Short mmCIF file of C-alpha atoms in Angstrom, two decimals:
data_model
loop_
_atom_site.label_atom_id
_atom_site.label_comp_id
_atom_site.label_asym_id
_atom_site.label_seq_id
_atom_site.Cartn_x
_atom_site.Cartn_y
_atom_site.Cartn_z
CA MET Z 1 -148.15 211.65 42.26
CA ARG Z 2 -144.77 211.27 40.60
CA SER Z 3 -146.11 208.90 37.91
CA LYS Z 4 -149.00 211.29 37.22
CA SER Z 5 -146.55 214.19 36.93
CA LEU Z 6 -144.34 212.17 34.59
CA PHE Z 7 -147.36 211.25 32.48
CA THR Z 8 -148.40 214.91 32.29
CA THR Z 9 -144.88 215.94 31.28
CA LEU Z 10 -144.70 213.29 28.56
CA THR Z 11 -148.12 214.28 27.29
CA LEU Z 12 -147.10 217.92 27.06
CA LEU Z 13 -143.90 216.98 25.27
CA LEU Z 14 -145.88 214.89 22.80
CA ILE Z 15 -148.30 217.74 22.15
CA ALA Z 16 -145.39 220.15 21.73
CA SER Z 17 -143.70 217.85 19.23
CA GLN Z 18 -146.91 217.60 17.23
CA VAL Z 19 -147.26 221.38 17.16
CA ILE Z 20 -143.68 221.78 15.96
CA ALA Z 21 -144.28 219.19 13.22
CA ASP Z 22 -147.46 220.82 11.97
CA PRO Z 23 -147.31 223.45 9.22
CA PRO Z 24 -148.05 226.97 10.44
CA GLY Z 25 -151.27 228.92 10.34
CA LYS Z 26 -154.52 228.12 8.62
CA HIS Z 27 -155.41 226.20 5.48
CA ILE Z 28 -155.38 228.32 2.32
CA ASP Z 29 -157.47 227.18 -0.62
CA PRO Z 30 -154.79 226.79 -3.30
CA ARG Z 31 -157.21 227.40 -6.18
CA GLY Z 32 -157.04 231.18 -5.71
CA ALA Z 33 -159.84 233.41 -6.99
CA HIS Z 34 -163.19 231.97 -8.04
CA GLY Z 35 -162.38 232.73 -11.67
CA ARG Z 36 -160.91 235.46 -13.88
CA LEU Z 37 -160.43 239.10 -12.92
CA ILE Z 38 -159.01 242.25 -14.48
CA ILE Z 39 -157.82 244.65 -11.78
CA ALA Z 40 -156.72 247.98 -13.28
CA GLY Z 41 -154.99 250.78 -11.40
CA GLY Z 42 -156.82 253.68 -13.01
CA GLY Z 43 -155.69 256.28 -15.50
CA THR Z 44 -155.69 255.44 -19.20
CA ILE Z 45 -156.24 251.72 -19.60
CA PRO Z 46 -153.97 250.15 -22.25
CA THR Z 47 -155.56 248.48 -25.27
CA GLN Z 48 -154.08 245.10 -24.35
CA VAL Z 49 -155.97 245.16 -21.04
CA TYR Z 50 -159.30 245.65 -22.82
CA GLU Z 51 -158.32 242.94 -25.31
CA GLN Z 52 -157.65 240.46 -22.50
CA PHE Z 53 -160.94 241.37 -20.84
CA GLN Z 54 -162.90 240.92 -24.07
CA SER Z 55 -161.22 237.60 -24.83
CA TRP Z 56 -162.16 236.23 -21.41
CA ALA Z 57 -165.66 237.73 -21.72
CA GLY Z 58 -166.43 235.64 -24.80
CA GLY Z 59 -165.32 237.85 -27.66
CA ASN Z 60 -168.13 238.93 -29.99
CA ASN Z 61 -170.63 236.87 -27.99
CA ALA Z 62 -169.88 238.63 -24.70
CA GLN Z 63 -172.81 239.71 -22.54
CA LEU Z 64 -171.40 242.71 -20.66
CA ILE Z 65 -172.85 244.43 -17.59
CA ILE Z 66 -171.41 247.79 -16.50
CA ILE Z 67 -171.70 248.84 -12.84
CA PRO Z 68 -171.11 252.64 -12.65
CA THR Z 69 -172.26 253.13 -9.05
CA ALA Z 70 -168.88 254.48 -7.85
CA SER Z 71 -169.36 257.55 -10.06
CA ILE Z 72 -171.19 260.65 -8.82
CA ARG Z 73 -172.86 260.77 -12.26
CA ALA Z 74 -174.18 257.21 -12.17
CA ASP Z 75 -177.78 258.48 -11.80
CA ASP Z 76 -177.47 260.67 -14.90
CA PRO Z 77 -179.14 259.10 -18.00
CA ASP Z 78 -176.68 260.89 -20.26
CA GLN Z 79 -173.80 259.24 -18.35
CA VAL Z 80 -175.39 255.84 -18.88
CA LYS Z 81 -175.60 256.45 -22.64
CA GLU Z 82 -171.96 257.55 -22.73
CA ILE Z 83 -170.87 254.40 -20.91
CA ILE Z 84 -172.76 252.10 -23.25
CA THR Z 85 -171.45 253.88 -26.34
CA ALA Z 86 -167.84 253.75 -25.11
CA TRP Z 87 -167.98 249.99 -24.58
CA GLN Z 88 -169.70 249.39 -27.89
CA LEU Z 89 -166.84 251.25 -29.59
CA ARG Z 90 -164.46 248.79 -27.89
CA GLY Z 91 -166.20 245.95 -29.71
CA PHE Z 92 -168.86 244.83 -27.21
CA LYS Z 93 -172.21 244.39 -28.97
CA ASN Z 94 -174.34 243.48 -25.95
CA VAL Z 95 -173.93 246.06 -23.17
CA ALA Z 96 -176.27 246.87 -20.27
CA VAL Z 97 -175.93 248.97 -17.12
CA LEU Z 98 -176.75 247.82 -13.57
CA HIS Z 99 -177.02 250.54 -10.94
CA THR Z 100 -178.75 251.41 -7.69
CA ARG Z 101 -177.82 253.15 -4.49
CA ASP Z 102 -180.44 251.27 -2.47
CA ARG Z 103 -179.31 248.09 -0.68
CA GLU Z 104 -182.85 246.74 -0.56
CA SER Z 105 -183.02 246.93 -4.34
CA ALA Z 106 -179.56 245.32 -4.62
CA ASP Z 107 -180.91 242.36 -2.67
CA ALA Z 108 -183.90 241.85 -4.94
CA ARG Z 109 -183.94 238.95 -7.41
CA GLU Z 110 -185.39 241.15 -10.16
CA PHE Z 111 -182.51 243.59 -9.84
CA VAL Z 112 -179.76 240.97 -10.14
CA ALA Z 113 -181.52 239.07 -12.95
CA PRO Z 114 -179.30 240.62 -15.70
CA LEU Z 115 -176.24 239.16 -13.97
CA LEU Z 116 -177.58 235.62 -14.43
CA ASP Z 117 -176.92 235.67 -18.18
CA ALA Z 118 -173.86 237.91 -18.14
CA THR Z 119 -170.43 236.68 -19.20
CA ALA Z 120 -168.62 239.80 -18.02
CA VAL Z 121 -168.96 242.69 -15.59
CA TRP Z 122 -166.95 245.91 -15.54
CA ILE Z 123 -166.96 248.14 -12.43
CA THR Z 124 -166.07 251.75 -13.21
CA GLY Z 125 -164.03 254.22 -11.16
CA GLY Z 126 -165.06 256.82 -8.64
CA ASP Z 127 -165.60 256.24 -4.91
CA GLN Z 128 -165.37 252.60 -3.82
CA SER Z 129 -167.35 253.37 -0.67
CA LYS Z 130 -170.40 253.97 -2.85
CA LEU Z 131 -170.01 250.45 -4.24
CA SER Z 132 -169.56 248.98 -0.80
CA LYS Z 133 -172.54 250.82 0.63
CA ALA Z 134 -174.84 249.65 -2.15
CA TYR Z 135 -173.70 246.11 -2.86
CA SER Z 136 -171.40 244.54 -0.26
CA ASP Z 137 -172.92 241.33 1.18
CA THR Z 138 -175.99 241.57 -1.06
CA LYS Z 139 -177.27 239.39 -3.91
CA VAL Z 140 -175.19 241.52 -6.27
CA GLU Z 141 -171.98 240.29 -4.64
CA GLU Z 142 -173.35 236.74 -4.57
CA GLU Z 143 -174.13 236.81 -8.29
CA LEU Z 144 -170.76 238.31 -9.13
CA ILE Z 145 -169.09 235.33 -7.49
CA GLU Z 146 -171.46 232.94 -9.31
CA LEU Z 147 -170.53 234.60 -12.60
CA LEU Z 148 -166.86 233.85 -11.90
CA LYS Z 149 -167.62 230.25 -11.01
CA ARG Z 150 -169.38 229.64 -14.33
CA GLY Z 151 -166.43 230.99 -16.32
CA GLY Z 152 -167.15 234.70 -16.62
CA VAL Z 153 -164.81 237.61 -15.96
CA ILE Z 154 -165.06 240.67 -13.71
CA GLY Z 155 -162.97 243.75 -14.34
CA GLY Z 156 -162.66 247.15 -12.81
CA SER Z 157 -160.47 250.22 -12.66
CA SER Z 158 -159.59 252.58 -9.79
CA ALA Z 159 -162.54 252.20 -7.39
CA GLY Z 160 -163.53 249.17 -9.46
CA ALA Z 161 -160.18 247.64 -8.53
CA ALA Z 162 -160.22 248.54 -4.83
CA ILE Z 163 -163.66 246.97 -4.36
CA GLN Z 164 -162.38 243.54 -5.48
CA SER Z 165 -160.75 242.71 -2.11
CA LYS Z 166 -162.88 242.03 0.99
CA VAL Z 167 -160.64 244.20 3.17
CA MET Z 168 -160.95 247.43 1.20
CA ILE Z 169 -159.04 250.68 1.44
CA ALA Z 170 -161.89 253.20 1.35
CA MET Z 171 -159.86 256.41 1.55
CA GLY Z 172 -156.99 258.12 3.40
CA GLN Z 173 -153.61 259.44 2.27
CA LEU Z 174 -151.20 258.04 4.88
CA VAL Z 175 -153.53 256.20 7.25
CA PRO Z 176 -156.14 254.17 5.34
CA ARG Z 177 -159.75 253.98 6.35
CA ILE Z 178 -160.78 250.36 5.95
CA GLY Z 179 -164.11 249.37 4.46
CA THR Z 180 -165.73 246.18 3.19
CA GLY Z 181 -165.36 245.21 -0.45
CA PHE Z 182 -166.24 242.17 -2.52
CA ASP Z 183 -164.46 238.91 -1.81
CA LEU Z 184 -163.27 238.43 -5.39
CA LEU Z 185 -159.51 238.22 -4.84
CA PRO Z 186 -159.21 236.33 -1.52
CA GLY Z 187 -156.53 237.08 1.03
CA THR Z 188 -155.60 240.48 -0.38
CA ILE Z 189 -155.84 244.26 -0.03
CA ILE Z 190 -155.87 246.18 -3.32
CA ASP Z 191 -154.72 249.76 -3.85
CA GLN Z 192 -154.68 251.74 -7.11
CA HIS Z 193 -153.18 254.91 -8.67
CA PHE Z 194 -150.31 253.52 -6.67
CA THR Z 195 -147.04 255.19 -7.68
CA GLN Z 196 -148.71 258.25 -9.13
CA ARG Z 197 -150.36 259.13 -5.80
CA ASN Z 198 -147.57 257.87 -3.52
CA ARG Z 199 -149.68 255.23 -1.83
CA LEU Z 200 -146.97 252.85 -0.61
CA ALA Z 201 -147.22 254.29 2.90
CA ARG Z 202 -150.95 253.69 3.24
CA LEU Z 203 -150.78 250.17 1.79
CA THR Z 204 -147.96 249.40 4.23
CA VAL Z 205 -150.10 250.59 7.14
CA ALA Z 206 -152.94 248.40 5.89
CA VAL Z 207 -150.89 245.20 5.59
CA ASN Z 208 -149.20 245.88 8.92
CA ARG Z 209 -152.68 245.87 10.44
CA PHE Z 210 -153.77 242.79 8.49
CA ASP Z 211 -150.44 240.95 8.33
CA ASP Z 212 -151.93 237.73 6.97
CA LEU Z 213 -153.09 239.51 3.80
CA VAL Z 214 -151.13 240.35 0.65
CA GLY Z 215 -151.15 243.96 -0.50
CA PHE Z 216 -151.26 244.73 -4.22
CA GLY Z 217 -150.49 248.29 -5.31
CA ILE Z 218 -151.37 248.78 -8.98
CA ASP Z 219 -150.03 251.72 -10.99
CA GLU Z 220 -152.10 253.72 -13.44
CA SER Z 221 -152.23 252.34 -17.00
CA THR Z 222 -151.51 248.90 -15.51
CA ALA Z 223 -153.59 245.86 -14.64
CA LEU Z 224 -153.39 242.47 -13.01
CA ALA Z 225 -154.96 239.79 -15.18
CA VAL Z 226 -156.00 237.06 -12.74
CA ASP Z 227 -156.80 233.49 -13.78
CA ARG Z 228 -157.62 231.73 -10.51
CA ARG Z 229 -154.24 231.60 -8.74
CA PHE Z 230 -152.01 232.79 -11.58
CA MET Z 231 -151.70 236.52 -12.27
CA LYS Z 232 -149.97 238.46 -15.03
CA VAL Z 233 -148.99 242.14 -15.04
CA ILE Z 234 -150.16 243.99 -18.16
CA GLY Z 235 -149.48 247.63 -19.03
CA ASN Z 236 -147.11 250.55 -18.74
CA GLY Z 237 -146.46 250.62 -14.99
CA ASN Z 238 -145.78 248.21 -12.17
CA VAL Z 239 -147.56 246.16 -9.55
CA THR Z 240 -146.06 246.35 -6.06
CA VAL Z 241 -146.61 243.45 -3.68
CA CYS Z 242 -146.46 244.44 -0.02
CA LEU Z 243 -146.33 242.11 3.01
CA GLY Z 244 -146.81 243.44 6.52
CA LYS Z 245 -144.53 243.50 9.51
CA THR Z 246 -144.91 240.57 11.91
CA ARG Z 247 -143.26 239.55 15.17
CA HIS Z 248 -140.59 237.77 13.17
CA GLN Z 249 -140.33 239.69 9.88
CA ASN Z 250 -140.10 243.28 8.69
CA THR Z 251 -142.27 244.73 5.95
CA GLU Z 252 -141.43 243.22 2.57
CA THR Z 253 -142.06 244.63 -0.91
CA ALA Z 254 -141.45 243.36 -4.44
CA VAL Z 255 -142.09 245.11 -7.75
CA TYR Z 256 -143.42 243.37 -10.88
CA ALA Z 257 -143.43 244.82 -14.41
CA ASP Z 258 -145.32 244.17 -17.64
CA GLY Z 259 -145.22 240.48 -18.53
CA ASP Z 260 -144.27 239.28 -15.05
CA TYR Z 261 -146.26 236.47 -13.43
CA ILE Z 262 -147.28 236.21 -9.78
CA ASP Z 263 -148.72 233.18 -8.01
CA LEU Z 264 -151.44 234.37 -5.62
CA THR Z 265 -151.35 231.19 -3.54
CA SER Z 266 -147.59 231.41 -2.99
CA MET Z 267 -147.96 235.00 -1.85
CA ARG Z 268 -150.80 234.17 0.53
CA ARG Z 269 -148.86 231.24 1.98
CA HIS Z 270 -145.78 233.44 2.38
CA ALA Z 271 -147.81 236.11 4.19
CA ARG Z 272 -149.25 233.45 6.50
CA ASP Z 273 -145.89 231.80 7.19
CA ARG Z 274 -144.20 235.10 8.06
CA SER Z 275 -146.25 235.21 11.26
CA SER Z 276 -144.55 232.01 12.44
CA ARG Z 277 -141.00 231.51 13.60
CA PRO Z 278 -138.41 231.58 10.81
CA PHE Z 279 -138.13 228.34 8.85
CA PRO Z 280 -136.01 226.31 8.89
CA ALA Z 281 -135.07 226.74 12.54
CA GLU Z 282 -131.47 227.64 13.36
CA ARG Z 283 -131.09 224.27 15.05
CA VAL Z 284 -132.69 221.40 13.16
CA ASN Z 285 -133.44 217.84 14.19
CA ASP Z 286 -131.06 215.03 13.34
CA VAL Z 287 -131.35 213.69 9.82
CA SER Z 288 -132.79 210.27 10.50
CA VAL Z 289 -135.93 208.14 10.45
CA ASN Z 290 -136.78 206.83 13.91
CA LYS Z 291 -139.24 204.21 12.72
CA GLY Z 292 -140.00 202.76 9.33
CA SER Z 293 -137.95 203.53 6.24
CA LEU Z 294 -137.79 205.80 3.19
CA VAL Z 295 -137.05 205.11 -0.45
CA ILE Z 296 -136.09 208.40 -2.10
CA VAL Z 297 -135.57 208.23 -5.86
CA GLY Z 298 -134.07 210.90 -8.10
CA GLY Z 299 -136.48 210.43 -11.01
CA GLY Z 300 -135.64 209.29 -14.53
CA GLY Z 301 -136.40 205.59 -14.20
CA MET Z 302 -136.85 202.91 -11.55
CA PRO Z 303 -134.20 200.18 -11.50
CA ARG Z 304 -135.58 196.75 -10.57
CA PRO Z 305 -133.47 196.51 -7.37
CA VAL Z 306 -135.07 199.72 -6.09
CA LEU Z 307 -138.58 198.43 -6.73
CA ASP Z 308 -137.71 195.11 -5.09
CA LYS Z 309 -136.34 196.92 -2.05
CA PHE Z 310 -139.50 199.00 -1.71
CA ILE Z 311 -141.70 195.88 -1.83
CA GLU Z 312 -139.46 194.18 0.73
CA LEU Z 313 -139.63 197.15 3.13
CA ALA Z 314 -143.42 197.31 2.66
CA GLY Z 315 -143.72 193.73 3.94
CA GLY Z 316 -143.81 191.69 0.76
CA PRO Z 317 -146.06 191.34 -2.31
CA GLU Z 318 -149.30 191.34 -0.30
CA ALA Z 319 -148.55 194.62 1.49
CA LYS Z 320 -151.03 197.44 0.89
CA ILE Z 321 -149.36 200.12 -1.25
CA ILE Z 322 -151.00 203.52 -1.69
CA VAL Z 323 -149.94 205.47 -4.78
CA LEU Z 324 -150.40 209.26 -4.65
CA PRO Z 325 -150.08 210.73 -8.17
CA THR Z 326 -151.32 214.20 -7.27
CA SER Z 327 -148.11 216.03 -8.18
CA MET Z 328 -149.40 215.68 -11.75
CA PRO Z 329 -152.03 217.97 -13.30
CA ASP Z 330 -155.51 216.67 -13.99
CA PRO Z 331 -156.60 214.44 -15.58
CA ILE Z 332 -154.65 211.67 -13.86
CA SER Z 333 -154.90 208.06 -15.01
CA SER Z 334 -156.77 205.82 -12.59
CA ASP Z 335 -153.94 203.24 -12.72
CA TYR Z 336 -151.02 205.70 -12.42
CA GLY Z 337 -148.08 203.79 -10.95
CA LYS Z 338 -150.12 200.68 -10.35
CA LYS Z 339 -148.64 198.58 -13.15
CA MET Z 340 -145.12 199.49 -12.06
CA PHE Z 341 -145.61 197.79 -8.70
CA GLU Z 342 -147.71 194.94 -10.04
CA SER Z 343 -144.92 194.15 -12.51
CA VAL Z 344 -142.69 193.18 -9.57
CA GLY Z 345 -145.35 191.11 -7.78
CA ALA Z 346 -147.38 193.59 -5.70
CA THR Z 347 -150.99 192.42 -5.37
CA ASN Z 348 -152.65 195.17 -3.30
CA VAL Z 349 -152.03 198.57 -4.94
CA VAL Z 350 -154.52 201.43 -4.53
CA VAL Z 351 -154.26 204.72 -6.47
CA LEU Z 352 -155.77 207.80 -4.74
CA ARG Z 353 -156.23 210.75 -7.08
CA ASP Z 354 -158.21 213.08 -4.78
CA ARG Z 355 -156.59 216.48 -4.26
CA ASN Z 356 -159.27 218.79 -2.78
CA LYS Z 357 -159.38 219.08 1.01
CA LYS Z 358 -163.02 217.97 1.16
CA ASP Z 359 -162.29 214.81 -0.80
CA VAL Z 360 -158.99 214.06 0.94
CA GLU Z 361 -160.73 214.16 4.31
CA LYS Z 362 -163.48 211.73 3.33
CA GLU Z 363 -163.47 208.60 5.47
CA SER Z 364 -162.89 206.37 2.44
CA PHE Z 365 -159.63 208.19 1.63
CA LEU Z 366 -158.45 208.29 5.23
CA THR Z 367 -159.21 204.61 5.74
CA HIS Z 368 -156.89 203.66 2.88
CA ILE Z 369 -154.07 205.66 4.50
CA LYS Z 370 -154.78 204.09 7.89
CA GLU Z 371 -154.50 200.63 6.36
CA ALA Z 372 -151.40 201.34 4.29
CA ASP Z 373 -148.14 199.45 4.70
CA ALA Z 374 -146.50 201.72 2.15
CA ILE Z 375 -147.10 205.06 0.41
CA TRP Z 376 -145.60 206.06 -2.93
CA PHE Z 377 -145.46 209.70 -4.04
CA GLY Z 378 -145.26 210.00 -7.82
CA GLY Z 379 -143.36 212.43 -10.02
CA GLY Z 380 -144.50 215.83 -11.27
CA ARG Z 381 -144.39 219.08 -9.28
CA GLN Z 382 -143.98 218.84 -5.53
CA TRP Z 383 -146.02 221.95 -4.73
CA ARG Z 384 -149.14 220.08 -5.84
CA PHE Z 385 -148.59 217.57 -3.01
CA VAL Z 386 -148.52 220.49 -0.56
CA ASP Z 387 -151.72 221.90 -2.02
CA ALA Z 388 -153.42 218.50 -1.75
CA TYR Z 389 -152.46 217.33 1.74
CA GLU Z 390 -151.12 220.13 3.94
CA HIS Z 391 -153.53 221.05 6.75
CA THR Z 392 -155.63 217.94 6.16
CA LYS Z 393 -156.33 214.92 8.35
CA ALA Z 394 -154.44 212.79 5.85
CA LEU Z 395 -150.94 214.13 6.49
CA PRO Z 396 -150.61 212.95 10.12
CA LEU Z 397 -151.86 209.55 8.99
CA MET Z 398 -149.04 209.40 6.46
CA HIS Z 399 -146.55 209.95 9.26
CA ASP Z 400 -148.30 207.13 11.13
CA VAL Z 401 -147.31 204.74 8.33
CA LEU Z 402 -143.69 205.27 9.36
CA SER Z 403 -144.53 205.07 13.06
CA ARG Z 404 -145.90 201.57 12.64
CA GLY Z 405 -142.84 200.43 10.68
CA GLY Z 406 -144.00 201.01 7.12
CA VAL Z 407 -142.20 202.58 4.20
CA ILE Z 408 -142.71 205.83 2.32
CA GLY Z 409 -141.19 206.26 -1.10
CA GLY Z 410 -141.29 208.56 -4.06
CA SER Z 411 -139.51 209.67 -7.19
CA SER Z 412 -138.65 213.14 -8.53
CA ALA Z 413 -141.28 215.41 -6.93
CA GLY Z 414 -142.04 212.44 -4.68
CA ALA Z 415 -138.45 212.62 -3.45
CA SER Z 416 -138.33 216.33 -2.64
CA ILE Z 417 -141.64 216.28 -0.75
CA GLN Z 418 -140.22 213.82 1.80
CA ALA Z 419 -137.75 216.31 3.29
CA GLU Z 420 -138.43 218.88 5.98
CA PHE Z 421 -137.19 221.64 3.65
CA MET Z 422 -138.73 221.40 0.18
CA VAL Z 423 -136.45 222.32 -2.67
CA ARG Z 424 -137.77 223.62 -6.01
CA GLY Z 425 -141.37 224.36 -5.00
CA ASN Z 426 -142.18 227.38 -7.17
CA PRO Z 427 -145.55 226.84 -8.95
CA LEU Z 428 -144.43 229.24 -11.71
CA GLY Z 429 -141.49 227.05 -12.77
CA ASN Z 430 -138.94 224.52 -11.56
CA ARG Z 431 -135.81 226.66 -11.88
CA ASP Z 432 -135.87 228.28 -8.42
CA PRO Z 433 -134.37 226.06 -5.70
CA MET Z 434 -136.12 228.11 -2.99
CA ALA Z 435 -139.67 229.47 -3.38
CA ALA Z 436 -141.33 231.66 -0.76
CA GLY Z 437 -144.54 230.02 0.44
CA TYR Z 438 -143.47 226.57 -0.68
CA THR Z 439 -140.37 225.67 1.33
CA ARG Z 440 -141.99 223.26 3.79
CA GLY Z 441 -142.02 219.62 2.80
CA PHE Z 442 -143.77 216.85 4.68
CA GLY Z 443 -140.82 216.20 6.99
CA PHE Z 444 -140.71 212.42 6.85
CA ILE Z 445 -136.98 213.04 7.24
CA LYS Z 446 -135.95 216.10 9.23
CA GLY Z 447 -133.04 218.50 8.95
CA CYS Z 448 -132.46 218.27 5.21
CA GLY Z 449 -133.48 219.39 1.75
CA ILE Z 450 -133.65 216.97 -1.21
CA ASP Z 451 -133.25 217.67 -4.92
CA GLN Z 452 -133.55 215.19 -7.80
CA HIS Z 453 -132.52 214.69 -11.48
CA PHE Z 454 -129.34 216.01 -9.93
CA ALA Z 455 -126.27 215.39 -12.09
CA GLN Z 456 -128.37 215.02 -15.25
CA ARG Z 457 -129.76 218.55 -14.89
CA SER Z 458 -126.59 219.96 -13.34
CA ARG Z 459 -128.25 221.13 -10.14
CA PHE Z 460 -125.07 221.30 -8.06
CA ALA Z 461 -125.01 225.11 -7.84
CA ASP Z 462 -128.69 225.20 -6.85
CA MET Z 463 -128.06 222.99 -3.82
CA SER Z 464 -125.02 225.09 -2.93
CA ALA Z 465 -127.33 228.12 -2.83
CA VAL Z 466 -129.76 226.30 -0.53
CA VAL Z 467 -127.14 225.28 2.04
CA ASP Z 468 -125.37 228.64 1.79
CA LYS Z 469 -128.60 230.29 2.90
CA HIS Z 470 -129.50 227.53 5.37
CA PRO Z 471 -126.19 225.99 6.52
CA GLN Z 472 -127.93 224.01 9.26
CA LEU Z 473 -129.51 221.76 6.61
CA LEU Z 474 -127.94 218.68 5.07
CA GLY Z 475 -128.30 219.06 1.32
CA ILE Z 476 -129.05 215.85 -0.59
CA GLY Z 477 -128.94 215.65 -4.39
CA ILE Z 478 -130.03 212.38 -6.00
CA ASP Z 479 -129.17 211.34 -9.55
CA GLU Z 480 -131.72 209.84 -11.91
CA ALA Z 481 -132.44 206.11 -11.63
CA THR Z 482 -130.85 206.23 -8.18
CA ALA Z 483 -132.34 205.82 -4.71
CA LEU Z 484 -131.37 206.74 -1.20
CA ILE Z 485 -132.73 204.06 1.14
CA VAL Z 486 -133.01 205.49 4.65
CA GLU Z 487 -133.31 203.34 7.74
CA GLY Z 488 -132.45 204.96 11.05
CA ASP Z 489 -129.50 207.29 10.51
CA VAL Z 490 -128.06 205.39 7.53
CA GLY Z 491 -128.68 206.23 3.90
CA GLU Z 492 -127.79 203.45 1.44
CA VAL Z 493 -127.33 204.37 -2.23
CA LEU Z 494 -128.91 201.97 -4.71
CA GLY Z 495 -129.27 202.24 -8.48
CA ASN Z 496 -127.35 203.59 -11.47
CA GLY Z 497 -125.90 206.86 -10.19
CA SER Z 498 -124.77 208.64 -7.04
CA VAL Z 499 -126.18 210.69 -4.19
CA HIS Z 500 -124.44 213.99 -3.36
CA PHE Z 501 -124.32 215.33 0.20
CA TYR Z 502 -123.75 218.99 1.14
CA ASP Z 503 -122.59 219.75 4.69
CA ARG Z 504 -121.90 223.37 5.59
CA GLN Z 505 -121.02 222.36 9.15
CA LYS Z 506 -117.59 221.36 7.87
CA PRO Z 507 -115.02 223.88 6.57
CA LEU Z 508 -114.21 223.92 2.87
CA GLY Z 509 -110.72 224.30 1.50
CA ASN Z 510 -109.97 226.56 -1.45
CA GLY Z 511 -110.98 224.85 -4.67
CA ASP Z 512 -112.56 221.88 -2.90
CA LYS Z 513 -115.91 220.53 -4.02
CA ASP Z 514 -118.60 221.53 -1.54
CA TYR Z 515 -120.24 218.12 -1.63
CA VAL Z 516 -119.44 214.44 -1.21
CA SER Z 517 -120.61 212.01 -3.90
CA VAL Z 518 -121.59 208.55 -2.71
CA PRO Z 519 -121.94 205.87 -5.44
CA SER Z 520 -124.34 202.96 -5.60
CA GLY Z 521 -123.55 200.26 -3.06
CA LYS Z 522 -122.13 202.70 -0.50
CA SER Z 523 -123.78 204.14 2.61
CA PHE Z 524 -123.72 207.52 4.38
CA ASN Z 525 -124.24 208.27 8.07
CA LEU Z 526 -126.82 211.06 8.00
CA ILE Z 527 -126.29 212.24 11.57
CA GLU Z 528 -122.50 212.18 11.56
CA ARG Z 529 -122.61 213.37 7.94
CA LYS Z 530 -119.87 211.12 6.66
CA LEU Z 531 -119.31 208.14 4.40
CA ILE Z 532 -119.55 204.79 6.15
CA GLU Z 533 -116.32 202.93 5.50
CA GLU Z 534 -116.52 199.22 4.78
CA GLN Z 535 -115.59 196.95 7.66
CA GLU Z 536 -112.55 194.82 7.01
#
């Protein structure tokens, strides 16, 4: 009985450790919307919004469909003529109107036929419930999504904005009545006439109810121009982003003005992560690698001794090395990184360029990871690694490479991704050391955050900001052409520069540097957080 109890306890502990290691929540498709959207908050629409819509629609060759069903006058032939004339005056030569209030008609192939050749659709204002009642979950919605997938654009104002999120605010001043809209902007709730009609309260109630969704409140004379995941504010007012209250976080709002960019995927990930316990935890695991080893390079060149060390730790020239170049944008060369390893004698190098979840979870991809003696993460932008592998079957298999004594290495972005806390993960630029939604690395080494190109790009203050906010972390900054070789709790510096360690567990004197620089040839104890003195 005792051995069975012990086995059960160990099993539960193992399961618990796996849960802690896993990223929170569900997989979010990083690609964002199916295509391009214009989401306008009502009122007078600025000229630059129409110009962006027309540009995406195909310019003079645009085939525009207007859906006026939200209007109480949509059945009036005179209203239809007015709509067509107004859009022709804006420069659209080919304009048609699509309207019905009958769901059976909306589900007929003949009715949706005009959408098959359209390059653009505009949904006018009025009552979004009329749109939902007529078209939600019909062939009209299906064809709207198909239009986006083939490169078209869908725009709308007021009700035509609200309908673009699946969870739709139908009406209500303080307490929203929720309806069903179109699933055009995934993971969101859209509100309009926002500041002018004091709608912050009702959007807050909505996102508190659906705390995994991102609320967008769009002012009049303002629009969000959406290109898949990347969104730009255009117009005279603001866009307010609202995240709901969770067990661990209070309601959060941020305001964006004309010209500001927003990354939809970051916002969705942030909303998801807020439902989990705060990250990083107040008490973090020791900074060490229990099995296997890491080669963490600061970018800017690969000295021969670093390459030789990686090959040695992999098991020699015949070891199977997997190169993951997916921190780079497409197209990626089929031999990315391969020649670098072959130049120092490696004979079994495989480059895997797949980045979509479906492709990453194919057996052929997973088999390569299962057989790997070593994995190399290339340079680029580390958030792309997260998009490619988080919440896939591949990531646990990468950890297994270490468990069976292999080596994981990487340079630049491939350095930062190895830490538990990922520094510099903002998809909108690489200036921010901390980016909501992209702070979780792959955790091959726990309890730390890693930055690269360190002295060369003067990133000392950025790492200070990270450890000031998260003093439990060990901050590690790696110079270019320099590697930190981690085995157990020891980090050996190899290459042309230094590695800089930030430890907020130790008091700082006035005027003292807040980091310790360790040059090539020296080693640092990562658990005790101190330089290892040479033995006499």
